[in-house]
PDB file of N, CA, C and O in Angstrom:
ATOM      1  N   UNK A   1     122.909  73.112  72.472  1.00  0.00           N
ATOM      2  CA  UNK A   1     123.568  73.684  71.303  1.00  0.00           C
ATOM      3  C   UNK A   1     122.599  74.581  70.514  1.00  0.00           C
ATOM      4  O   UNK A   1     122.999  75.609  69.993  1.00  0.00           O
ATOM      5  N   UNK A   2     121.349  74.153  70.446  1.00  0.00           N
ATOM      6  CA  UNK A   2     120.341  74.961  69.759  1.00  0.00           C
ATOM      7  C   UNK A   2     120.147  76.294  70.477  1.00  0.00           C
ATOM      8  O   UNK A   2     119.923  77.318  69.844  1.00  0.00           O
ATOM      9  N   UNK A   3     120.244  76.267  71.811  1.00  0.00           N
ATOM     10  CA  UNK A   3     120.094  77.501  72.585  1.00  0.00           C
ATOM     11  C   UNK A   3     121.235  78.471  72.272  1.00  0.00           C
ATOM     12  O   UNK A   3     121.025  79.669  72.165  1.00  0.00           O
ATOM     13  N   UNK A   4     122.430  77.936  72.124  1.00  0.00           N
ATOM     14  CA  UNK A   4     123.583  78.774  71.771  1.00  0.00           C
ATOM     15  C   UNK A   4     123.384  79.404  70.406  1.00  0.00           C
ATOM     16  O   UNK A   4     123.694  80.583  70.202  1.00  0.00           O
ATOM     17  N   UNK A   5     122.851  78.640  69.488  1.00  0.00           N
ATOM     18  CA  UNK A   5     122.584  79.156  68.142  1.00  0.00           C
ATOM     19  C   UNK A   5     121.537  80.260  68.191  1.00  0.00           C
ATOM     20  O   UNK A   5     121.667  81.289  67.521  1.00  0.00           O
ATOM     21  N   UNK A   6     120.487  80.040  68.993  1.00  0.00           N
ATOM     22  CA  UNK A   6     119.426  81.057  69.128  1.00  0.00           C
ATOM     23  C   UNK A   6     119.991  82.341  69.743  1.00  0.00           C
ATOM     24  O   UNK A   6     119.658  83.442  69.319  1.00  0.00           O
ATOM     25  N   UNK A   7     120.834  82.185  70.773  1.00  0.00           N
ATOM     26  CA  UNK A   7     121.458  83.346  71.396  1.00  0.00           C
ATOM     27  C   UNK A   7     122.321  84.103  70.388  1.00  0.00           C
ATOM     28  O   UNK A   7     122.305  85.326  70.332  1.00  0.00           O
ATOM     29  N   UNK A   8     123.075  83.357  69.595  1.00  0.00           N
ATOM     30  CA  UNK A   8     123.932  83.966  68.582  1.00  0.00           C
ATOM     31  C   UNK A   8     123.095  84.717  67.548  1.00  0.00           C
ATOM     32  O   UNK A   8     123.440  85.819  67.128  1.00  0.00           O
ATOM     33  N   UNK A   9     121.968  84.121  67.154  1.00  0.00           N
ATOM     34  CA  UNK A   9     121.066  84.775  66.197  1.00  0.00           C
ATOM     35  C   UNK A   9     120.527  86.067  66.778  1.00  0.00           C
ATOM     36  O   UNK A   9     120.445  87.087  66.083  1.00  0.00           O
ATOM     37  N   UNK A  10     120.144  86.031  68.063  1.00  0.00           N
ATOM     38  CA  UNK A  10     119.624  87.238  68.718  1.00  0.00           C
ATOM     39  C   UNK A  10     120.702  88.332  68.745  1.00  0.00           C
ATOM     40  O   UNK A  10     120.413  89.497  68.503  1.00  0.00           O
ATOM     41  N   UNK A  11     121.923  87.936  69.068  1.00  0.00           N
ATOM     42  CA  UNK A  11     123.027  88.901  69.081  1.00  0.00           C
ATOM     43  C   UNK A  11     123.240  89.495  67.694  1.00  0.00           C
ATOM     44  O   UNK A  11     123.431  90.703  67.548  1.00  0.00           O
ATOM     45  N   UNK A  12     123.200  88.656  66.690  1.00  0.00           N
ATOM     46  CA  UNK A  12     123.358  89.131  65.314  1.00  0.00           C
ATOM     47  C   UNK A  12     122.234  90.081  64.931  1.00  0.00           C
ATOM     48  O   UNK A  12     122.460  91.094  64.273  1.00  0.00           O
ATOM     49  N   UNK A  13     121.003  89.753  65.340  1.00  0.00           N
ATOM     50  CA  UNK A  13     119.865  90.626  65.059  1.00  0.00           C
ATOM     51  C   UNK A  13     120.062  91.989  65.726  1.00  0.00           C
ATOM     52  O   UNK A  13     119.792  93.029  65.126  1.00  0.00           O
ATOM     53  N   UNK A  14     120.530  91.977  66.978  1.00  0.00           N
ATOM     54  CA  UNK A  14     120.781  93.237  67.688  1.00  0.00           C
ATOM     55  C   UNK A  14     121.842  94.060  66.963  1.00  0.00           C
ATOM     56  O   UNK A  14     121.700  95.276  66.796  1.00  0.00           O
ATOM     57  N   UNK A  15     122.906  93.418  66.552  1.00  0.00           N
ATOM     58  CA  UNK A  15     123.974  94.110  65.826  1.00  0.00           C
ATOM     59  C   UNK A  15     123.459  94.683  64.508  1.00  0.00           C
ATOM     60  O   UNK A  15     123.770  95.812  64.147  1.00  0.00           O
ATOM     61  N   UNK A  16     122.661  93.879  63.804  1.00  0.00           N
ATOM     62  CA  UNK A  16     122.095  94.342  62.534  1.00  0.00           C
ATOM     63  C   UNK A  16     121.192  95.549  62.751  1.00  0.00           C
ATOM     64  O   UNK A  16     121.196  96.497  61.963  1.00  0.00           O
ATOM     65  N   UNK A  17     120.408  95.519  63.816  1.00  0.00           N
ATOM     66  CA  UNK A  17     119.518  96.647  64.105  1.00  0.00           C
ATOM     67  C   UNK A  17     120.334  97.898  64.427  1.00  0.00           C
ATOM     68  O   UNK A  17     120.013  99.000  63.979  1.00  0.00           O
ATOM     69  N   UNK A  18     121.407  97.731  65.188  1.00  0.00           N
ATOM     70  CA  UNK A  18     122.290  98.867  65.488  1.00  0.00           C
ATOM     71  C   UNK A  18     122.851  99.456  64.204  1.00  0.00           C
ATOM     72  O   UNK A  18     122.902 100.665  64.024  1.00  0.00           O
ATOM     73  N   UNK A  19     123.271  98.602  63.302  1.00  0.00           N
ATOM     74  CA  UNK A  19     123.827  99.054  62.028  1.00  0.00           C
ATOM     75  C   UNK A  19     122.788  99.806  61.204  1.00  0.00           C
ATOM     76  O   UNK A  19     123.087 100.806  60.564  1.00  0.00           O
ATOM     77  N   UNK A  20     121.555  99.332  61.216  1.00  0.00           N
ATOM     78  CA  UNK A  20     120.482  99.994  60.453  1.00  0.00           C
ATOM     79  C   UNK A  20     120.188 101.372  61.009  1.00  0.00           C
ATOM     80  O   UNK A  20     119.836 102.289  60.284  1.00  0.00           O
ATOM     81  N   UNK A  21     120.327 101.525  62.329  1.00  0.00           N
ATOM     82  CA  UNK A  21     120.022 102.807  62.970  1.00  0.00           C
ATOM     83  C   UNK A  21     121.138 103.832  62.791  1.00  0.00           C
ATOM     84  O   UNK A  21     120.922 105.013  62.980  1.00  0.00           O
ATOM     85  N   UNK A  22     122.322 103.367  62.448  1.00  0.00           N
ATOM     86  CA  UNK A  22     123.437 104.295  62.254  1.00  0.00           C
ATOM     87  C   UNK A  22     123.193 105.172  61.039  1.00  0.00           C
ATOM     88  O   UNK A  22     122.673 104.738  60.033  1.00  0.00           O
ATOM     89  N   UNK A  23     123.616 106.408  61.161  1.00  0.00           N
ATOM     90  CA  UNK A  23     123.516 107.326  60.038  1.00  0.00           C
ATOM     91  C   UNK A  23     124.800 107.239  59.218  1.00  0.00           C
ATOM     92  O   UNK A  23     125.899 107.257  59.761  1.00  0.00           O
ATOM     93  N   UNK A  24     124.660 107.161  57.926  1.00  0.00           N
ATOM     94  CA  UNK A  24     125.829 107.103  57.053  1.00  0.00           C
ATOM     95  C   UNK A  24     126.126 108.469  56.440  1.00  0.00           C
ATOM     96  O   UNK A  24     126.995 108.614  55.618  1.00  0.00           O
ATOM     97  N   UNK A  25     125.381 109.487  56.854  1.00  0.00           N
ATOM     98  CA  UNK A  25     125.595 110.840  56.343  1.00  0.00           C
ATOM     99  C   UNK A  25     126.746 111.480  57.082  1.00  0.00           C
ATOM    100  O   UNK A  25     126.863 111.389  58.284  1.00  0.00           O
ATOM    101  N   UNK A  26     127.570 112.154  56.325  1.00  0.00           N
ATOM    102  CA  UNK A  26     128.642 112.940  56.919  1.00  0.00           C
ATOM    103  C   UNK A  26     128.668 114.281  56.205  1.00  0.00           C
ATOM    104  O   UNK A  26     128.753 114.328  54.986  1.00  0.00           O
ATOM    105  N   UNK A  27     128.596 115.327  56.989  1.00  0.00           N
ATOM    106  CA  UNK A  27     128.598 116.663  56.409  1.00  0.00           C
ATOM    107  C   UNK A  27     129.873 117.364  56.862  1.00  0.00           C
ATOM    108  O   UNK A  27     130.220 117.358  58.033  1.00  0.00           O
ATOM    109  N   UNK A  28     130.559 117.951  55.908  1.00  0.00           N
ATOM    110  CA  UNK A  28     131.778 118.674  56.211  1.00  0.00           C
ATOM    111  C   UNK A  28     131.755 119.977  55.418  1.00  0.00           C
ATOM    112  O   UNK A  28     131.306 120.004  54.276  1.00  0.00           O
ATOM    113  N   UNK A  29     132.202 121.039  56.046  1.00  0.00           N
ATOM    114  CA  UNK A  29     132.222 122.302  55.319  1.00  0.00           C
ATOM    115  C   UNK A  29     133.464 123.092  55.727  1.00  0.00           C
ATOM    116  O   UNK A  29     134.059 122.859  56.769  1.00  0.00           O
ATOM    117  N   UNK A  30     133.824 124.015  54.906  1.00  0.00           N
ATOM    118  CA  UNK A  30     134.980 124.865  55.156  1.00  0.00           C
ATOM    119  C   UNK A  30     134.548 126.313  54.970  1.00  0.00           C
ATOM    120  O   UNK A  30     133.785 126.620  54.071  1.00  0.00           O
ATOM    121  N   UNK A  31     135.034 127.155  55.831  1.00  0.00           N
ATOM    122  CA  UNK A  31     134.722 128.577  55.702  1.00  0.00           C
ATOM    123  C   UNK A  31     136.040 129.336  55.522  1.00  0.00           C
ATOM    124  O   UNK A  31     137.022 129.078  56.212  1.00  0.00           O
ATOM    125  N   UNK A  32     136.051 130.234  54.571  1.00  0.00           N
ATOM    126  CA  UNK A  32     137.226 131.056  54.319  1.00  0.00           C
ATOM    127  C   UNK A  32     136.856 132.509  54.603  1.00  0.00           C
ATOM    128  O   UNK A  32     135.785 132.963  54.231  1.00  0.00           O
ATOM    129  N   UNK A  33     137.745 133.205  55.265  1.00  0.00           N
ATOM    130  CA  UNK A  33     137.498 134.604  55.592  1.00  0.00           C
ATOM    131  C   UNK A  33     138.682 135.443  55.161  1.00  0.00           C
ATOM    132  O   UNK A  33     139.822 134.986  55.185  1.00  0.00           O
ATOM    133  N   UNK A  34     138.394 136.659  54.781  1.00  0.00           N
ATOM    134  CA  UNK A  34     139.453 137.623  54.506  1.00  0.00           C
ATOM    135  C   UNK A  34     139.298 138.720  55.549  1.00  0.00           C
ATOM    136  O   UNK A  34     138.237 139.328  55.667  1.00  0.00           O
ATOM    137  N   UNK A  35     140.331 138.932  56.300  1.00  0.00           N
ATOM    138  CA  UNK A  35     140.271 139.917  57.372  1.00  0.00           C
ATOM    139  C   UNK A  35     140.799 141.240  56.853  1.00  0.00           C
ATOM    140  O   UNK A  35     141.887 141.304  56.284  1.00  0.00           O
ATOM    141  N   UNK A  36     140.011 142.278  57.055  1.00  0.00           N
ATOM    142  CA  UNK A  36     140.454 143.626  56.694  1.00  0.00           C
ATOM    143  C   UNK A  36     141.401 144.083  57.806  1.00  0.00           C
ATOM    144  O   UNK A  36     140.976 144.627  58.819  1.00  0.00           O
ATOM    145  N   UNK A  37     142.683 143.817  57.626  1.00  0.00           N
ATOM    146  CA  UNK A  37     143.660 144.005  58.698  1.00  0.00           C
ATOM    147  C   UNK A  37     143.818 145.451  59.158  1.00  0.00           C
ATOM    148  O   UNK A  37     144.303 145.695  60.256  1.00  0.00           O
ATOM    149  N   UNK A  38     143.380 146.397  58.331  1.00  0.00           N
ATOM    150  CA  UNK A  38     143.530 147.798  58.725  1.00  0.00           C
ATOM    151  C   UNK A  38     142.329 148.329  59.493  1.00  0.00           C
ATOM    152  O   UNK A  38     142.311 149.479  59.908  1.00  0.00           O
ATOM    153  N   UNK A  39     141.328 147.492  59.719  1.00  0.00           N
ATOM    154  CA  UNK A  39     140.129 147.931  60.461  1.00  0.00           C
ATOM    155  C   UNK A  39     140.375 147.808  61.960  1.00  0.00           C
ATOM    156  O   UNK A  39     141.014 146.876  62.434  1.00  0.00           O
ATOM    157  N   UNK A  40     139.828 148.753  62.707  1.00  0.00           N
ATOM    158  CA  UNK A  40     139.988 148.747  64.163  1.00  0.00           C
ATOM    159  C   UNK A  40     138.845 147.973  64.802  1.00  0.00           C
ATOM    160  O   UNK A  40     137.674 148.187  64.479  1.00  0.00           O
ATOM    161  N   UNK A  41     139.211 147.070  65.706  1.00  0.00           N
ATOM    162  CA  UNK A  41     138.221 146.280  66.436  1.00  0.00           C
ATOM    163  C   UNK A  41     137.980 146.914  67.796  1.00  0.00           C
ATOM    164  O   UNK A  41     138.923 147.276  68.504  1.00  0.00           O
ATOM    165  N   UNK A  42     136.712 147.076  68.142  1.00  0.00           N
ATOM    166  CA  UNK A  42     136.335 147.609  69.455  1.00  0.00           C
ATOM    167  C   UNK A  42     135.184 146.761  69.995  1.00  0.00           C
ATOM    168  O   UNK A  42     134.415 146.190  69.223  1.00  0.00           O
ATOM    169  N   UNK A  43     135.053 146.664  71.328  1.00  0.00           N
ATOM    170  CA  UNK A  43     133.949 145.887  71.900  1.00  0.00           C
ATOM    171  C   UNK A  43     132.595 146.510  71.539  1.00  0.00           C
ATOM    172  O   UNK A  43     132.477 147.718  71.382  1.00  0.00           O
ATOM    173  N   UNK A  44     131.597 145.641  71.399  1.00  0.00           N
ATOM    174  CA  UNK A  44     130.232 146.126  71.176  1.00  0.00           C
ATOM    175  C   UNK A  44     129.734 146.806  72.440  1.00  0.00           C
ATOM    176  O   UNK A  44     129.930 146.300  73.544  1.00  0.00           O
ATOM    177  N   UNK A  45     129.067 147.902  72.281  1.00  0.00           N
ATOM    178  CA  UNK A  45     128.501 148.586  73.448  1.00  0.00           C
ATOM    179  C   UNK A  45     127.287 147.794  73.934  1.00  0.00           C
ATOM    180  O   UNK A  45     126.544 147.230  73.154  1.00  0.00           O
ATOM    181  N   UNK A  46     127.109 147.732  75.234  1.00  0.00           N
ATOM    182  CA  UNK A  46     125.954 147.046  75.798  1.00  0.00           C
ATOM    183  C   UNK A  46     126.246 145.624  76.250  1.00  0.00           C
ATOM    184  O   UNK A  46     125.418 145.012  76.906  1.00  0.00           O
ATOM    185  N   UNK A  47     127.409 145.085  75.926  1.00  0.00           N
ATOM    186  CA  UNK A  47     127.752 143.743  76.402  1.00  0.00           C
ATOM    187  C   UNK A  47     128.278 143.850  77.826  1.00  0.00           C
ATOM    188  O   UNK A  47     128.838 144.878  78.215  1.00  0.00           O
ATOM    189  N   UNK A  48     128.127 142.803  78.621  1.00  0.00           N
ATOM    190  CA  UNK A  48     128.516 142.875  80.035  1.00  0.00           C
ATOM    191  C   UNK A  48     129.971 143.267  80.259  1.00  0.00           C
ATOM    192  O   UNK A  48     130.274 143.941  81.225  1.00  0.00           O
ATOM    193  N   UNK A  49     130.877 142.859  79.370  1.00  0.00           N
ATOM    194  CA  UNK A  49     132.290 143.174  79.579  1.00  0.00           C
ATOM    195  C   UNK A  49     132.633 144.589  79.139  1.00  0.00           C
ATOM    196  O   UNK A  49     133.745 145.045  79.318  1.00  0.00           O
ATOM    197  N   UNK A  50     131.697 145.276  78.552  1.00  0.00           N
ATOM    198  CA  UNK A  50     131.957 146.611  78.008  1.00  0.00           C
ATOM    199  C   UNK A  50     131.466 147.674  78.982  1.00  0.00           C
ATOM    200  O   UNK A  50     130.283 147.937  79.091  1.00  0.00           O
ATOM    201  N   UNK A  51     132.384 148.294  79.687  1.00  0.00           N
ATOM    202  CA  UNK A  51     132.064 149.369  80.606  1.00  0.00           C
ATOM    203  C   UNK A  51     132.238 150.683  79.848  1.00  0.00           C
ATOM    204  O   UNK A  51     133.323 150.992  79.386  1.00  0.00           O
ATOM    205  N   UNK A  52     131.162 151.458  79.714  1.00  0.00           N
ATOM    206  CA  UNK A  52     131.257 152.702  78.918  1.00  0.00           C
ATOM    207  C   UNK A  52     132.337 153.666  79.421  1.00  0.00           C
ATOM    208  O   UNK A  52     132.929 154.404  78.659  1.00  0.00           O
ATOM    209  N   UNK A  53     132.614 153.655  80.736  1.00  0.00           N
ATOM    210  CA  UNK A  53     133.601 154.578  81.294  1.00  0.00           C
ATOM    211  C   UNK A  53     135.033 154.083  81.101  1.00  0.00           C
ATOM    212  O   UNK A  53     135.952 154.862  80.939  1.00  0.00           O
ATOM    213  N   UNK A  54     135.228 152.775  81.135  1.00  0.00           N
ATOM    214  CA  UNK A  54     136.592 152.240  81.066  1.00  0.00           C
ATOM    215  C   UNK A  54     136.586 150.935  80.282  1.00  0.00           C
ATOM    216  O   UNK A  54     136.116 149.919  80.755  1.00  0.00           O
ATOM    217  N   UNK A  55     137.141 150.932  79.070  1.00  0.00           N
ATOM    218  CA  UNK A  55     137.217 149.730  78.250  1.00  0.00           C
ATOM    219  C   UNK A  55     138.638 149.179  78.234  1.00  0.00           C
ATOM    220  O   UNK A  55     139.022 148.463  77.338  1.00  0.00           O
ATOM    221  N   UNK A  56     139.431 149.501  79.228  1.00  0.00           N
ATOM    222  CA  UNK A  56     140.836 149.112  79.220  1.00  0.00           C
ATOM    223  C   UNK A  56     141.070 147.606  79.113  1.00  0.00           C
ATOM    224  O   UNK A  56     142.081 147.212  78.541  1.00  0.00           O
ATOM    225  N   UNK A  57     140.185 146.713  79.643  1.00  0.00           N
ATOM    226  CA  UNK A  57     140.459 145.289  79.451  1.00  0.00           C
ATOM    227  C   UNK A  57     140.414 144.888  77.970  1.00  0.00           C
ATOM    228  O   UNK A  57     141.004 143.901  77.578  1.00  0.00           O
ATOM    229  N   UNK A  58     139.695 145.635  77.161  1.00  0.00           N
ATOM    230  CA  UNK A  58     139.563 145.337  75.737  1.00  0.00           C
ATOM    231  C   UNK A  58     139.790 146.609  74.930  1.00  0.00           C
ATOM    232  O   UNK A  58     138.867 147.175  74.367  1.00  0.00           O
ATOM    233  N   UNK A  59     141.038 147.062  74.858  1.00  0.00           N
ATOM    234  CA  UNK A  59     141.300 148.304  74.123  1.00  0.00           C
ATOM    235  C   UNK A  59     141.127 148.093  72.620  1.00  0.00           C
ATOM    236  O   UNK A  59     141.244 146.971  72.123  1.00  0.00           O
ATOM    237  N   UNK A  60     140.844 149.165  71.879  1.00  0.00           N
ATOM    238  CA  UNK A  60     140.754 149.039  70.423  1.00  0.00           C
ATOM    239  C   UNK A  60     142.070 148.498  69.866  1.00  0.00           C
ATOM    240  O   UNK A  60     143.145 148.800  70.384  1.00  0.00           O
ATOM    241  N   UNK A  61     141.974 147.664  68.832  1.00  0.00           N
ATOM    242  CA  UNK A  61     143.163 147.073  68.222  1.00  0.00           C
ATOM    243  C   UNK A  61     142.876 146.841  66.745  1.00  0.00           C
ATOM    244  O   UNK A  61     141.746 146.547  66.365  1.00  0.00           O
ATOM    245  N   UNK A  62     143.891 147.014  65.909  1.00  0.00           N
ATOM    246  CA  UNK A  62     143.696 146.739  64.490  1.00  0.00           C
ATOM    247  C   UNK A  62     143.574 145.226  64.298  1.00  0.00           C
ATOM    248  O   UNK A  62     144.250 144.439  64.963  1.00  0.00           O
ATOM    249  N   UNK A  63     142.691 144.823  63.384  1.00  0.00           N
ATOM    250  CA  UNK A  63     142.418 143.409  63.147  1.00  0.00           C
ATOM    251  C   UNK A  63     143.694 142.641  62.804  1.00  0.00           C
ATOM    252  O   UNK A  63     143.916 141.532  63.305  1.00  0.00           O
ATOM    253  N   UNK A  64     144.524 143.214  61.964  1.00  0.00           N
ATOM    254  CA  UNK A  64     145.766 142.555  61.575  1.00  0.00           C
ATOM    255  C   UNK A  64     146.685 142.300  62.758  1.00  0.00           C
ATOM    256  O   UNK A  64     147.309 141.249  62.869  1.00  0.00           O
ATOM    257  N   UNK A  65     146.771 143.279  63.664  1.00  0.00           N
ATOM    258  CA  UNK A  65     147.602 143.135  64.860  1.00  0.00           C
ATOM    259  C   UNK A  65     147.042 142.024  65.750  1.00  0.00           C
ATOM    260  O   UNK A  65     147.780 141.206  66.293  1.00  0.00           O
ATOM    261  N   UNK A  66     145.707 141.948  65.875  1.00  0.00           N
ATOM    262  CA  UNK A  66     145.105 140.919  66.714  1.00  0.00           C
ATOM    263  C   UNK A  66     145.386 139.524  66.142  1.00  0.00           C
ATOM    264  O   UNK A  66     145.710 138.592  66.874  1.00  0.00           O
ATOM    265  N   UNK A  67     145.283 139.403  64.827  1.00  0.00           N
ATOM    266  CA  UNK A  67     145.572 138.115  64.178  1.00  0.00           C
ATOM    267  C   UNK A  67     147.030 137.733  64.431  1.00  0.00           C
ATOM    268  O   UNK A  67     147.336 136.588  64.785  1.00  0.00           O
ATOM    269  N   UNK A  68     147.939 138.682  64.264  1.00  0.00           N
ATOM    270  CA  UNK A  68     149.355 138.406  64.514  1.00  0.00           C
ATOM    271  C   UNK A  68     149.585 137.966  65.965  1.00  0.00           C
ATOM    272  O   UNK A  68     150.337 137.018  66.224  1.00  0.00           O
ATOM    273  N   UNK A  69     148.919 138.638  66.893  1.00  0.00           N
ATOM    274  CA  UNK A  69     149.046 138.272  68.311  1.00  0.00           C
ATOM    275  C   UNK A  69     148.561 136.840  68.550  1.00  0.00           C
ATOM    276  O   UNK A  69     149.191 136.070  69.268  1.00  0.00           O
ATOM    277  N   UNK A  70     147.424 136.500  67.967  1.00  0.00           N
ATOM    278  CA  UNK A  70     146.869 135.154  68.139  1.00  0.00           C
ATOM    279  C   UNK A  70     147.775 134.100  67.505  1.00  0.00           C
ATOM    280  O   UNK A  70     147.992 133.039  68.085  1.00  0.00           O
ATOM    281  N   UNK A  71     148.311 134.397  66.333  1.00  0.00           N
ATOM    282  CA  UNK A  71     149.225 133.454  65.683  1.00  0.00           C
ATOM    283  C   UNK A  71     150.492 133.249  66.518  1.00  0.00           C
ATOM    284  O   UNK A  71     151.038 132.148  66.579  1.00  0.00           O
ATOM    285  N   UNK A  72     150.935 134.319  67.146  1.00  0.00           N
ATOM    286  CA  UNK A  72     152.116 134.218  68.000  1.00  0.00           C
ATOM    287  C   UNK A  72     151.820 133.323  69.212  1.00  0.00           C
ATOM    288  O   UNK A  72     152.640 132.477  69.575  1.00  0.00           O
ATOM    289  N   UNK A  73     150.646 133.477  69.795  1.00  0.00           N
ATOM    290  CA  UNK A  73     150.264 132.674  70.963  1.00  0.00           C
ATOM    291  C   UNK A  73     150.244 131.188  70.618  1.00  0.00           C
ATOM    292  O   UNK A  73     150.702 130.357  71.403  1.00  0.00           O
ATOM    293  N   UNK A  74     149.740 130.842  69.444  1.00  0.00           N
ATOM    294  CA  UNK A  74     149.677 129.424  69.062  1.00  0.00           C
ATOM    295  C   UNK A  74     150.899 128.988  68.265  1.00  0.00           C
ATOM    296  O   UNK A  74     150.923 127.917  67.667  1.00  0.00           O
ATOM    297  N   UNK A  75     151.907 129.835  68.247  1.00  0.00           N
ATOM    298  CA  UNK A  75     153.212 129.556  67.640  1.00  0.00           C
ATOM    299  C   UNK A  75     153.128 129.263  66.127  1.00  0.00           C
ATOM    300  O   UNK A  75     153.788 128.384  65.618  1.00  0.00           O
ATOM    301  N   UNK A  76     152.301 130.022  65.455  1.00  0.00           N
ATOM    302  CA  UNK A  76     152.199 129.899  64.001  1.00  0.00           C
ATOM    303  C   UNK A  76     152.633 131.170  63.283  1.00  0.00           C
ATOM    304  O   UNK A  76     152.538 131.253  62.065  1.00  0.00           O
ATOM    305  N   UNK A  77     153.091 132.136  64.024  1.00  0.00           N
ATOM    306  CA  UNK A  77     153.500 133.417  63.422  1.00  0.00           C
ATOM    307  C   UNK A  77     154.775 133.212  62.623  1.00  0.00           C
ATOM    308  O   UNK A  77     155.741 132.607  63.098  1.00  0.00           O
ATOM    309  N   UNK A  78     154.776 133.754  61.408  1.00  0.00           N
ATOM    310  CA  UNK A  78     155.977 133.679  60.555  1.00  0.00           C
ATOM    311  C   UNK A  78     157.051 134.586  61.167  1.00  0.00           C
ATOM    312  O   UNK A  78     156.772 135.690  61.624  1.00  0.00           O
ATOM    313  N   UNK A  79     158.250 134.103  61.145  1.00  0.00           N
ATOM    314  CA  UNK A  79     159.368 134.884  61.714  1.00  0.00           C
ATOM    315  C   UNK A  79     159.997 135.753  60.659  1.00  0.00           C
ATOM    316  O   UNK A  79     160.107 135.533  59.566  1.00  0.00           O
TER     317      UNK A  79
END
């Protein structure tokens, strides 16, 4: 019976040590952005997907239109 008590104490010590090692810090942040919807978005030159002769996979698009397209894809676009 004493051995069971010792084992239980060891288990409790292990649990207590785990609890001491846990971090109680939690960091949360929020970022808000305002998109200039009338600005035209174009790929950066020099990136691998940007071919100077043909940028057809990523044509220029107004920021507002791109946001609307993305909202439509995730079904959040206002009707």
